[in-house]
Each structure stands twice: as C-alpha cells, then as structure tokens.
Amino acid sequence: MGDIGLLGFGPDGWGLVLFRAGLMTLAVSVAAFLCGLMLGTLVAWGRVAGNGPVRALAEGYTVVLRGVPDILVIYLFYFGGRQVVAAIGTALGFPGPFDISGFVAGMLAIGLISGAGQSEVLRGAYQAVPKGTIEAGRVVGMGRLTLFRRVIAPQAMTTALPGMGNQWQSVIKESALVSVTGLVETMRQVSVAAGTTQEHFLFYAAGAVIYLIITTLSDQLFRLAEKRSLRGHHGAGF
Amino acid sequence: MTALTPGQTPALSVTGLRKNFGANDVLRGIDLAAHDGDVISIIGASGSGKSTLLRCIPMLEIPGSGTVSVGADSLSPKGGRLTRAEEARARRMRGHLGFVFQNFNLWPHRTVLQNVIEAPLFVQGRSRAEATDEAMALLEKVGLTDKRDAWPAHLSGGQQQRVAIARALAQHPRAILFDEPTSALDPELVGEVLKVIRALADEGRTMLIVTHEMGFAREVSSRVVFLHHGQIEEDGTPAEVFGAPKSDRARAFLSSHFDRNR
C-alpha cells in the first residue's frame, strides 16, 4: 500500500491537482446538466404539446439516445465534431488546424445523453400535475404563460426534483467518460497520477472519494430542495 | 322560460348549445338565460348533461355549436375548438365568472390566502394590499379567517370547498357556477358548504348550481331546470317543478330521488 503523503497538498503531493480535477468534474457536469436541462425541457414540451412531426422528432431522439452507448456519443462529438468543424472551417477558407475542446465536446455529448433522461422526468412530472388545478387556473382567466408559471411549473417541479437528482448523479458519473478526450477531470487525473507513481490502488481510491464527496454533497442539496418544495403537500387527504 | 325582459341583457345565456363526445350527444340544443339575481338549480340524472352544460359556459368544454354569452361578450365556437381571438374572448368571459368545482381544485402549492389572491394578483393585476384585504373579508364570509396560512391538504373537504368559493368570489363575478359543490363531501360536511351558498343567494348573487341536493335546490332557487338526455325537460319555479312536474320523466326522477333521500 502506498504512501498517503502522495495525496498531500505539499510540493510532492498530488492534492492540489486532484482538487483542481475535482473542480473540473464539477464544472463539466454542471455545464452538461444545464445543457441537458434545456434540451430535456424542449423535448418534453415537444412530446407533450408538439404536433405530429415535432413529437416524432422528440421521440426519435429519446429512442436513439437510449439505444446507443454513451462512450460512442462522446467519440462522435469529439472526433466526429472535430472533423465537421474542420470541414466547415476549410470550406469557409480559414487556415487550420481545427480543434474542438474536450470540455465543449464532453458538455454537449453528456448534455445530449442526459437530455433524454431529463425529458422523461419532466414529461412525467408535467403529466402528474392534477388536471383539476389546471382547469382552476384556466377558469379564473389565466393565459398559457401564467398558467405554466403559476400553476403547472411549481407543481411539476416538486414531482420532478427526485428524478432530476438522479439525473444529476448520472451526469457526474458519466462525466468520467469525458476523460477519453484528454480533458483533465478527476478520472483522467487519477489515472495519470496512478500511472506516474505506480500507486494504482491509492489514486483510484482517492478518485472514488472525490466522486463520493461531490455526489453526497449534491444529494444533500437536492434533499433540501425537495423538503422545501414539499411544504404543504403532505397531510390529510394527500 | 328564457323570455327576456325587454331592454335587459341577461347576466349569462346559452342558446342552441350542442355538444357531443364522439357518438354520444351530451347536449342537444340547450337554451337558458340567467338574469342578475337569478339562482338557477340544474338537476337531472347522471349523464343528463348538466355538468357539461355548466362547463361549456366558461369554455372548459368547447361546445360543438350554439352561443354562450356572458355580459356583453359572446362566443359561438365552430367545430369544437377556439381560434386565437376566441380564446382571448373566452378568457375575458371567464374573468366575469366564478366557478366552483366538485373536487375543489385548490392549488395545493399555495396557502389558503394565496389561493384566494392568486387571480386578483396575477390575472387582474390588482395590488397585493388591496387583494389581501378583500381576500380576508371573503375568508371571513366563508368562516375561515383562522386558516389563512394553512395548506389546502390540511383542510377538510368542506373547508377546502369554502376556500374555493372565496376564490370564486374574488373574481367579482357577474355569476357563479357551482358544479355539484357538495358531491365529493362527507355527509357531515355538506351543511357548512350549503350554508355558505345559501348566504350568497340571500345576498342576491346570480348563481347556476348543478346539484343532487333536492331539498336545498327547492329551498334556495328562484328557478329549477330539469335536464334529460341533453335537453331541458322541465323549467320553472321550485314549486312548479317539484310540486307539479309536467313531464313523466321529471316526475319519475323526482320521486326516486325523494324516496331515496327519505
């Protein structure tokens, strides 16, 4: 078993780089989750309210993303994306070389994957809003926007929060796949450190701890948000 | 009995109202007008179309044909849907109505007070102070001032329905529509809700009440309408409809109802 001092923050320790790598994992996860949230909202809306073609497109997207390995999506965005950018760049007459960053490719790929899951959660939450409360909003003269903002969204959010928490956890774990692009996030950094020092067990264990810290803390945050949003919902009759 | 007093516009009216769900003709040509101060009870067997009729007035159901008027606004939707312009007019008409549902339909994520001030604040754009003052007066009227900060889920059905009535009153409605307001209540809670509705009748409010409470309808209504298979079969004062129904079906319905309630 290795020297625990290797994890320290001193000049010989890997502590600082691991800390930075943890922050990068957090950054790419947040970016990807928000990407997925935008996409998921759009797709959920398309599936609930869209006309025929829109609905088909939205459903097609979820079907494709469910059936394709995540790592393939990342390769597609990183290597395939680079090819597309190069082709467009050359066509527009820019001098090469062309590149796209691992961060952007990872964010888009994980966002795309997560968007499919998030759209499911959001659609389910929308459908769980009691129809009567929507009618009550319409009958006092609310327009579509007010109805969504004041009646549908607050109730759907309460239902969606646990599911969205799960989606967030998945995004954090999937973010490890972005290491294949060379982006120095936790996974990449611990494998570099393990390779350099030959302390595999120590550094992969340290990597696990970093992921656990992030997932546990965010889990607490989601629980807090759930508790807040559940005010009033438990009691007689519900 | 839809004869209009010359020069007087009814608070609300429907003419030639038809509605079908698939092959099922639920409303087959209804004409009905309520003048200011009228309290009209709509009775009939399940499936006679009374709830659908009530729900067509604020366009919660879009009629297949016919005209609905509320005050100066009227709508004659075609083909079971509203155009954008019609939708805007429907919203204006809803603004002049109060609607009380069988299942209360309070917003569970808002407190009692918030439920009552929601539409005044976010639809009518009134000030919070004014809306709150008025809401407190309305909660007093329905006997729930002490519940202003309670969540709907913590109230009994009767209390929830009284909040729903306060919410409807906050609309400053020209007419209030009640869709079986006591049908979802435990028997011991029916009385408190009927008491509130009776008080509104005594104030001279214009109301349409779909109900199975025959005794209440007889006592509180200025007029009773009996619906059968989507048509008005009987229309008159409570004394006329309950005392001497002209149609056989009304007679059969009433006798079965009074027998059952005895």
Coordinates of C-alpha atoms in Angstrom, one line a residue:
Chain A
M1 CA 0.0 0.0 0.0
G2 CA 1.2 3.4 -1.0
D3 CA 2.4 6.5 0.8
I4 CA -0.7 8.5 1.9
G5 CA 1.6 11.6 1.7
L6 CA 1.3 11.4 -2.0
L7 CA -2.2 12.8 -1.6
G8 CA -1.0 15.8 0.4
F9 CA -1.0 19.4 -0.7
G10 CA 2.8 19.9 -0.3
P11 CA 5.2 20.2 -3.2
D12 CA 5.5 16.4 -3.7
G13 CA 1.8 15.8 -3.2
W14 CA -0.9 15.4 -5.8
G15 CA -3.5 17.0 -3.6
L16 CA -3.8 20.3 -5.4
V17 CA -4.0 18.8 -8.9
L18 CA -6.6 16.3 -7.7
F19 CA -8.6 19.2 -6.1
R20 CA -8.5 21.0 -9.4
A21 CA -9.5 17.9 -11.3
G22 CA -12.5 17.6 -8.9
L23 CA -13.5 21.1 -9.8
M24 CA -13.2 20.3 -13.5
T25 CA -15.5 17.3 -13.0
L26 CA -18.0 19.6 -11.2
A27 CA -17.7 22.2 -14.0
V28 CA -18.2 19.9 -16.9
S29 CA -21.0 18.1 -15.0
V30 CA -22.9 21.4 -14.3
A31 CA -22.4 22.6 -17.9
A32 CA -23.6 19.2 -19.2
F33 CA -26.6 19.1 -16.8
L34 CA -27.7 22.6 -17.8
C35 CA -27.3 21.6 -21.5
G36 CA -29.4 18.5 -20.8
L37 CA -32.0 20.6 -18.9
M38 CA -32.5 23.0 -21.8
L39 CA -32.7 20.1 -24.3
G40 CA -34.9 18.0 -21.9
T41 CA -37.3 20.8 -21.4
L42 CA -37.6 21.4 -25.1
V43 CA -38.1 17.7 -25.8
A44 CA -40.6 17.2 -23.0
W45 CA -42.5 20.1 -24.4
G46 CA -42.3 18.7 -27.9
R47 CA -43.6 15.3 -26.7
V48 CA -46.5 16.9 -24.7
A49 CA -47.6 19.7 -26.8
G50 CA -46.0 19.3 -30.2
N51 CA -47.7 18.5 -33.5
G52 CA -47.0 15.2 -35.3
P53 CA -43.5 15.9 -36.8
V54 CA -42.3 17.6 -33.6
R55 CA -43.4 14.8 -31.4
A56 CA -41.9 12.2 -33.8
L57 CA -38.6 14.1 -33.7
A58 CA -38.6 14.3 -29.9
E59 CA -39.5 10.6 -29.5
G60 CA -36.9 9.6 -32.1
Y61 CA -34.2 11.5 -30.1
T62 CA -35.0 9.6 -26.9
V63 CA -35.2 6.3 -28.6
V64 CA -31.8 6.8 -30.3
L65 CA -30.1 8.1 -27.2
R66 CA -31.4 5.2 -25.1
G67 CA -30.1 2.6 -27.6
V68 CA -26.5 4.0 -28.1
P69 CA -23.6 3.5 -25.7
D70 CA -22.6 6.8 -24.0
I71 CA -19.0 6.5 -24.9
L72 CA -19.9 6.3 -28.6
V73 CA -21.8 9.6 -28.3
I74 CA -18.7 11.2 -26.8
Y75 CA -16.4 9.9 -29.5
L76 CA -19.0 11.1 -32.1
F77 CA -18.9 14.6 -30.7
Y78 CA -15.2 14.8 -30.0
F79 CA -13.6 13.1 -33.0
G80 CA -16.6 13.5 -35.3
G81 CA -17.2 17.0 -34.2
R82 CA -13.6 17.9 -34.9
Q83 CA -14.0 16.5 -38.4
V84 CA -17.1 18.6 -39.0
V85 CA -15.5 21.7 -37.6
A86 CA -12.5 21.2 -39.9
A87 CA -14.7 20.6 -42.9
I88 CA -16.7 23.8 -42.3
G89 CA -13.6 25.8 -41.5
T90 CA -11.8 24.7 -44.6
A91 CA -14.9 25.4 -46.7
L92 CA -15.1 28.9 -45.3
G93 CA -11.4 29.4 -46.1
F94 CA -10.0 29.6 -42.6
P95 CA -6.4 28.3 -42.2
G96 CA -6.2 25.2 -40.0
P97 CA -5.6 23.4 -37.8
F98 CA -9.0 23.0 -36.4
D99 CA -9.8 21.6 -33.0
I100 CA -12.7 21.5 -30.5
S101 CA -12.1 21.4 -26.8
G102 CA -12.7 18.3 -24.8
F103 CA -14.8 20.4 -22.4
V104 CA -17.2 21.5 -25.1
A105 CA -17.5 18.1 -26.8
G106 CA -18.0 16.5 -23.4
M107 CA -20.5 19.0 -22.3
L108 CA -22.6 18.6 -25.5
A109 CA -22.3 14.8 -25.5
I110 CA -23.2 14.3 -21.9
G111 CA -25.8 17.0 -22.2
L112 CA -27.4 15.2 -25.1
I113 CA -27.4 11.9 -23.2
S114 CA -28.8 13.5 -20.0
G115 CA -31.4 15.5 -22.0
A116 CA -33.1 12.3 -23.0
G117 CA -33.4 11.2 -19.4
Q118 CA -34.4 14.6 -18.1
S119 CA -37.1 14.9 -20.8
E120 CA -38.6 11.7 -19.4
V121 CA -38.6 13.0 -15.9
L122 CA -40.0 16.4 -16.9
R123 CA -42.7 14.9 -19.0
G124 CA -43.8 12.5 -16.2
A125 CA -43.8 15.4 -13.8
Y126 CA -46.0 17.5 -16.1
Q127 CA -48.4 14.7 -16.6
A128 CA -48.6 14.2 -12.8
V129 CA -50.0 17.8 -12.3
P130 CA -53.6 17.3 -11.3
K131 CA -55.8 18.4 -14.3
G132 CA -58.2 20.0 -12.0
T133 CA -55.7 22.5 -10.8
I134 CA -55.0 23.5 -14.4
E135 CA -58.7 23.9 -15.0
A136 CA -59.0 26.0 -11.9
G137 CA -56.3 28.3 -13.4
R138 CA -58.0 28.5 -16.8
V139 CA -61.3 29.3 -15.3
V140 CA -60.0 32.3 -13.5
G141 CA -58.8 33.6 -16.8
M142 CA -55.1 32.7 -16.8
G143 CA -53.4 32.6 -20.2
R144 CA -51.0 29.8 -21.1
L145 CA -47.9 31.6 -19.8
T146 CA -49.4 32.5 -16.4
L147 CA -50.9 29.0 -16.1
F148 CA -47.5 27.4 -16.7
R149 CA -45.6 29.8 -14.4
R150 CA -48.1 29.9 -11.6
V151 CA -49.8 26.5 -11.6
I152 CA -48.0 23.9 -13.7
A153 CA -44.3 24.6 -13.2
P154 CA -44.3 24.8 -9.4
Q155 CA -46.2 21.6 -9.0
A156 CA -44.3 19.8 -11.7
M157 CA -41.0 20.9 -10.1
T158 CA -41.9 19.2 -6.8
T159 CA -42.6 15.9 -8.6
A160 CA -39.5 16.2 -10.8
L161 CA -37.0 17.0 -8.1
P162 CA -36.1 13.4 -7.0
G163 CA -35.8 12.3 -10.6
M164 CA -33.7 15.3 -11.5
G165 CA -31.5 14.5 -8.6
N166 CA -30.9 11.0 -10.1
Q167 CA -30.2 12.6 -13.5
W168 CA -27.6 14.8 -11.9
Q169 CA -25.9 11.9 -10.2
S170 CA -25.7 10.1 -13.6
V171 CA -24.2 13.1 -15.2
I172 CA -21.5 13.3 -12.6
K173 CA -20.6 9.6 -13.2
E174 CA -20.8 9.9 -16.9
S175 CA -18.5 12.9 -16.8
A176 CA -15.7 10.4 -16.2
L177 CA -16.2 9.2 -19.8
V178 CA -15.1 12.7 -20.9
S179 CA -11.6 11.7 -19.8
V180 CA -11.2 10.0 -23.2
T181 CA -10.9 13.4 -24.8
G182 CA -7.9 14.3 -22.7
L183 CA -9.8 16.8 -20.5
V184 CA -8.1 16.8 -17.2
E185 CA -11.0 16.0 -14.9
T186 CA -11.0 13.6 -11.9
M187 CA -10.8 10.3 -13.9
R188 CA -8.1 11.5 -16.2
Q189 CA -6.0 13.0 -13.3
V190 CA -6.1 9.9 -11.1
S191 CA -5.2 7.6 -13.9
V192 CA -2.2 9.9 -14.8
A193 CA -1.2 10.0 -11.1
A194 CA -1.6 6.2 -10.8
G195 CA 0.5 5.7 -13.9
T196 CA 3.2 8.0 -12.8
T197 CA 3.6 6.8 -9.2
Q198 CA 2.5 3.2 -9.8
E199 CA 0.2 3.7 -6.8
H200 CA -2.9 2.5 -8.6
F201 CA -4.9 1.5 -5.6
L202 CA -4.2 4.7 -3.7
F203 CA -5.1 7.0 -6.5
Y204 CA -8.2 5.2 -7.8
A205 CA -9.4 5.1 -4.2
A206 CA -8.8 8.8 -4.0
G207 CA -10.7 9.3 -7.2
A208 CA -13.6 7.3 -5.8
V209 CA -13.6 9.6 -2.7
I210 CA -13.7 12.7 -4.8
Y211 CA -16.7 11.4 -6.7
L212 CA -18.4 10.4 -3.5
I213 CA -17.8 13.8 -2.0
I214 CA -19.5 15.5 -5.0
T215 CA -22.4 13.1 -5.2
T216 CA -23.0 13.1 -1.4
L217 CA -23.0 16.9 -1.1
S218 CA -25.2 17.4 -4.1
D219 CA -27.6 14.7 -2.8
Q220 CA -27.9 16.8 0.4
L221 CA -28.7 19.9 -1.7
F222 CA -31.4 18.1 -3.6
R223 CA -32.9 16.7 -0.4
L224 CA -33.1 20.2 1.0
A225 CA -34.7 21.5 -2.2
E226 CA -37.2 18.6 -2.1
K227 CA -38.1 19.3 1.5
R228 CA -38.7 22.9 0.8
S229 CA -40.8 22.2 -2.3
L230 CA -42.9 19.6 -0.4
R231 CA -44.3 22.2 2.0
G232 CA -48.0 21.8 2.2
H233 CA -48.1 18.6 0.2
H234 CA -48.3 16.1 3.0
G235 CA -51.2 16.0 5.2
A236 CA -54.8 14.8 5.4
G237 CA -56.1 13.8 2.1
F238 CA -52.8 13.6 0.2
Chain B
M1 CA -88.8 30.4 -19.5
T2 CA -85.9 32.1 -21.2
A3 CA -88.1 35.1 -22.1
L4 CA -86.1 38.3 -21.8
T5 CA -87.4 41.4 -20.1
P6 CA -87.1 43.9 -23.0
G7 CA -84.0 46.0 -22.8
Q8 CA -82.3 43.9 -20.2
T9 CA -79.3 41.9 -21.1
P10 CA -79.1 38.6 -19.1
A11 CA -76.0 38.1 -16.9
L12 CA -75.3 35.0 -18.9
S13 CA -77.1 32.9 -21.5
V14 CA -76.7 29.9 -23.8
T15 CA -78.7 29.4 -27.0
G16 CA -78.8 26.3 -29.2
L17 CA -76.0 24.7 -27.2
R18 CA -74.9 21.4 -28.6
K19 CA -72.0 19.2 -27.5
N20 CA -71.0 15.6 -28.4
F21 CA -68.3 13.4 -27.1
G22 CA -67.7 11.1 -30.1
A23 CA -71.0 9.4 -31.0
N24 CA -72.5 10.5 -27.7
D25 CA -74.7 13.6 -27.9
V26 CA -74.4 15.1 -24.5
L27 CA -76.2 18.4 -25.1
R28 CA -78.8 18.5 -27.7
G29 CA -79.8 22.1 -28.1
I30 CA -80.0 24.0 -24.7
D31 CA -81.4 27.5 -24.3
L32 CA -81.0 29.0 -20.9
A33 CA -80.6 32.6 -19.6
A34 CA -79.8 33.8 -16.1
H35 CA -80.6 37.4 -15.2
D36 CA -78.9 39.2 -12.4
G37 CA -80.1 37.8 -9.1
D38 CA -81.3 34.5 -10.5
V39 CA -80.5 31.4 -8.6
I40 CA -81.0 28.5 -11.0
S41 CA -80.6 24.9 -9.9
I42 CA -79.9 22.4 -12.7
I43 CA -81.0 18.9 -11.8
G44 CA -81.2 15.6 -13.6
A45 CA -79.9 12.1 -13.6
S46 CA -76.2 11.3 -14.1
G47 CA -75.3 11.6 -17.7
S48 CA -78.1 14.0 -18.4
G49 CA -75.5 16.6 -19.4
K50 CA -75.8 19.1 -16.5
S51 CA -72.1 19.3 -15.7
T52 CA -71.2 19.5 -19.4
L53 CA -73.7 22.4 -19.7
L54 CA -72.1 24.2 -16.8
R55 CA -68.6 23.5 -18.1
C56 CA -69.4 24.9 -21.6
I57 CA -70.2 28.3 -20.2
P58 CA -66.5 29.2 -19.4
M59 CA -65.4 27.0 -22.3
L60 CA -63.8 24.3 -20.2
E61 CA -65.6 22.2 -22.7
I62 CA -65.9 23.7 -26.2
P63 CA -69.5 23.4 -27.5
G64 CA -69.9 21.8 -30.9
S65 CA -72.4 24.6 -31.8
G66 CA -74.5 27.3 -30.2
T67 CA -73.8 30.5 -28.5
V68 CA -72.6 31.4 -25.0
S69 CA -72.9 34.9 -23.7
V70 CA -71.6 36.4 -20.5
G71 CA -72.5 40.1 -20.1
A72 CA -71.6 41.9 -23.3
D73 CA -69.3 39.1 -24.6
S74 CA -70.5 36.2 -26.6
L75 CA -68.9 33.2 -28.4
S76 CA -70.2 30.8 -31.0
P77 CA -67.3 28.3 -31.5
K78 CA -67.4 26.1 -34.5
G79 CA -66.1 22.6 -34.7
G80 CA -65.2 22.1 -31.1
R81 CA -62.3 24.4 -30.9
L82 CA -61.5 28.1 -30.3
T83 CA -59.5 30.3 -32.6
R84 CA -56.8 32.5 -31.0
A85 CA -59.2 35.5 -31.0
E86 CA -62.0 33.4 -29.5
E87 CA -59.6 32.1 -26.8
A88 CA -58.9 35.7 -25.8
R89 CA -62.6 36.5 -25.6
A90 CA -63.2 33.3 -23.6
R91 CA -60.6 34.5 -21.1
R92 CA -62.4 37.8 -20.8
M93 CA -65.7 35.9 -20.2
R94 CA -64.1 33.7 -17.6
G95 CA -62.9 36.8 -15.8
H96 CA -66.6 37.7 -15.2
L97 CA -67.5 34.3 -13.8
G98 CA -66.7 32.3 -10.7
F99 CA -66.6 28.6 -11.0
V100 CA -66.7 26.1 -8.1
F101 CA -65.7 22.5 -8.9
Q102 CA -66.9 19.3 -7.4
N103 CA -63.4 18.4 -6.3
F104 CA -62.5 21.9 -5.1
N105 CA -59.3 22.0 -7.2
L106 CA -57.5 24.4 -4.9
W107 CA -53.8 24.9 -5.8
P108 CA -52.0 22.6 -3.4
H109 CA -48.8 24.5 -3.5
R110 CA -50.4 27.7 -2.3
T111 CA -51.8 28.5 1.1
V112 CA -55.5 29.4 1.6
L113 CA -54.9 33.1 1.3
Q114 CA -52.6 32.7 -1.7
N115 CA -55.3 30.6 -3.4
V116 CA -57.7 33.5 -3.0
I117 CA -55.4 36.3 -4.1
E118 CA -53.8 34.4 -7.0
A119 CA -56.2 35.6 -9.8
P120 CA -56.6 39.1 -8.4
L121 CA -52.8 39.5 -8.4
F122 CA -51.7 37.5 -11.5
V123 CA -54.7 37.8 -13.8
Q124 CA -56.4 41.0 -12.9
G125 CA -53.2 42.9 -11.8
R126 CA -54.6 44.3 -8.6
S127 CA -52.3 45.4 -5.8
R128 CA -51.3 42.9 -3.2
A129 CA -52.6 45.1 -0.3
E130 CA -56.0 45.5 -1.9
A131 CA -56.3 41.9 -2.9
T132 CA -55.3 40.7 0.5
D133 CA -57.7 43.0 2.3
E134 CA -60.5 41.8 0.1
A135 CA -59.4 38.1 0.4
M136 CA -59.6 38.4 4.2
A137 CA -63.1 39.8 4.0
L138 CA -64.1 36.9 1.8
L139 CA -62.4 34.3 4.1
E140 CA -64.4 35.9 6.9
K141 CA -67.6 35.4 4.9
V142 CA -66.9 31.7 4.5
G143 CA -65.7 31.4 8.1
L144 CA -62.1 30.6 7.5
T145 CA -60.0 33.6 8.6
D146 CA -58.1 31.5 11.0
K147 CA -57.0 29.2 8.2
R148 CA -55.4 31.9 6.0
D149 CA -51.9 30.4 6.2
A150 CA -53.0 26.7 6.1
W151 CA -52.2 24.5 3.2
P152 CA -55.2 23.0 1.3
A153 CA -54.1 19.5 2.1
H154 CA -54.5 20.2 5.8
L155 CA -58.2 21.2 5.5
S156 CA -61.3 19.1 5.4
G157 CA -63.3 18.8 2.2
G158 CA -65.9 21.3 3.5
Q159 CA -63.2 23.8 4.4
Q160 CA -61.5 23.4 1.0
Q161 CA -64.8 24.0 -0.8
R162 CA -65.4 27.1 1.2
V163 CA -61.9 28.4 0.2
A164 CA -62.8 27.6 -3.4
I165 CA -66.0 29.7 -3.0
A166 CA -63.9 32.6 -1.6
R167 CA -61.6 32.2 -4.6
A168 CA -64.5 32.4 -7.0
L169 CA -65.9 35.4 -5.2
A170 CA -62.5 37.2 -5.6
Q171 CA -63.2 37.3 -9.3
H172 CA -66.0 39.9 -8.6
P173 CA -68.1 37.6 -10.7
R174 CA -71.3 38.6 -12.5
A175 CA -72.4 35.0 -12.0
I176 CA -71.1 32.0 -10.0
L177 CA -71.3 28.5 -11.4
F178 CA -71.4 25.6 -9.0
D179 CA -70.7 22.1 -10.4
E180 CA -72.0 19.7 -7.8
P181 CA -70.3 21.6 -5.0
T182 CA -71.2 19.0 -2.3
S183 CA -71.0 15.7 -4.1
A184 CA -67.4 15.0 -3.1
L185 CA -68.0 15.8 0.6
D186 CA -68.6 13.5 3.5
P187 CA -72.3 13.8 4.6
E188 CA -71.5 15.7 7.8
L189 CA -69.6 18.4 5.8
V190 CA -72.3 19.1 3.3
G191 CA -74.2 21.5 5.6
E192 CA -71.4 24.0 6.1
V193 CA -71.0 24.5 2.3
L194 CA -74.7 24.7 1.6
K195 CA -74.9 27.3 4.3
V196 CA -72.4 29.5 2.5
I197 CA -74.1 29.1 -0.8
R198 CA -77.4 29.9 0.8
A199 CA -75.9 33.1 2.2
L200 CA -74.8 34.1 -1.2
A201 CA -78.3 33.5 -2.6
D202 CA -79.6 35.8 0.2
E203 CA -77.2 38.5 -1.0
G204 CA -78.8 38.4 -4.4
R205 CA -75.9 36.8 -6.2
T206 CA -76.5 35.3 -9.6
M207 CA -75.8 31.6 -9.5
L208 CA -76.2 28.4 -11.5
I209 CA -76.0 25.3 -9.4
V210 CA -75.7 21.8 -10.6
T211 CA -76.8 19.7 -7.7
H212 CA -78.2 16.5 -6.4
E213 CA -79.4 18.2 -3.1
M214 CA -83.0 18.4 -4.0
G215 CA -84.1 19.8 -0.7
F216 CA -81.6 22.6 -1.0
A217 CA -82.5 23.3 -4.6
R218 CA -86.1 23.6 -3.7
E219 CA -85.3 26.0 -0.9
V220 CA -82.7 28.3 -2.4
S221 CA -83.6 28.5 -6.1
S222 CA -85.6 31.1 -7.9
R223 CA -85.8 28.6 -10.8
V224 CA -85.2 24.9 -11.3
V225 CA -84.2 23.3 -14.6
F226 CA -84.5 19.6 -15.2
L227 CA -82.2 18.1 -17.8
H228 CA -82.8 14.8 -19.5
H229 CA -80.6 13.4 -22.3
G230 CA -79.1 16.8 -23.1
Q231 CA -82.4 18.7 -23.3
I232 CA -84.3 20.8 -20.9
E233 CA -87.4 18.8 -20.0
E234 CA -88.7 21.0 -17.2
D235 CA -88.1 24.6 -16.4
G236 CA -90.0 26.6 -13.7
T237 CA -90.1 27.8 -10.1
P238 CA -89.3 25.2 -7.4
A239 CA -92.9 25.0 -6.6
E240 CA -93.8 24.2 -10.2
V241 CA -91.0 21.7 -10.9
F242 CA -91.0 19.9 -7.5
G243 CA -94.7 20.3 -6.8
A244 CA -96.3 19.6 -10.2
P245 CA -93.8 18.3 -12.7
K246 CA -95.3 18.2 -16.2
S247 CA -93.1 15.6 -17.8
D248 CA -93.3 11.9 -16.8
R249 CA -89.5 11.6 -16.7
A250 CA -89.2 14.6 -14.3
R251 CA -91.8 13.0 -12.1
A252 CA -90.0 9.7 -12.1
F253 CA -86.7 11.3 -11.4
L254 CA -88.0 13.4 -8.5
S255 CA -90.0 10.6 -6.9
S256 CA -87.0 8.3 -7.0
H257 CA -84.8 11.0 -5.5
F258 CA -87.1 11.9 -2.7
D259 CA -87.7 8.3 -1.9
R260 CA -84.0 7.6 -1.7
N261 CA -83.4 10.6 0.5
R262 CA -86.2 9.8 2.9

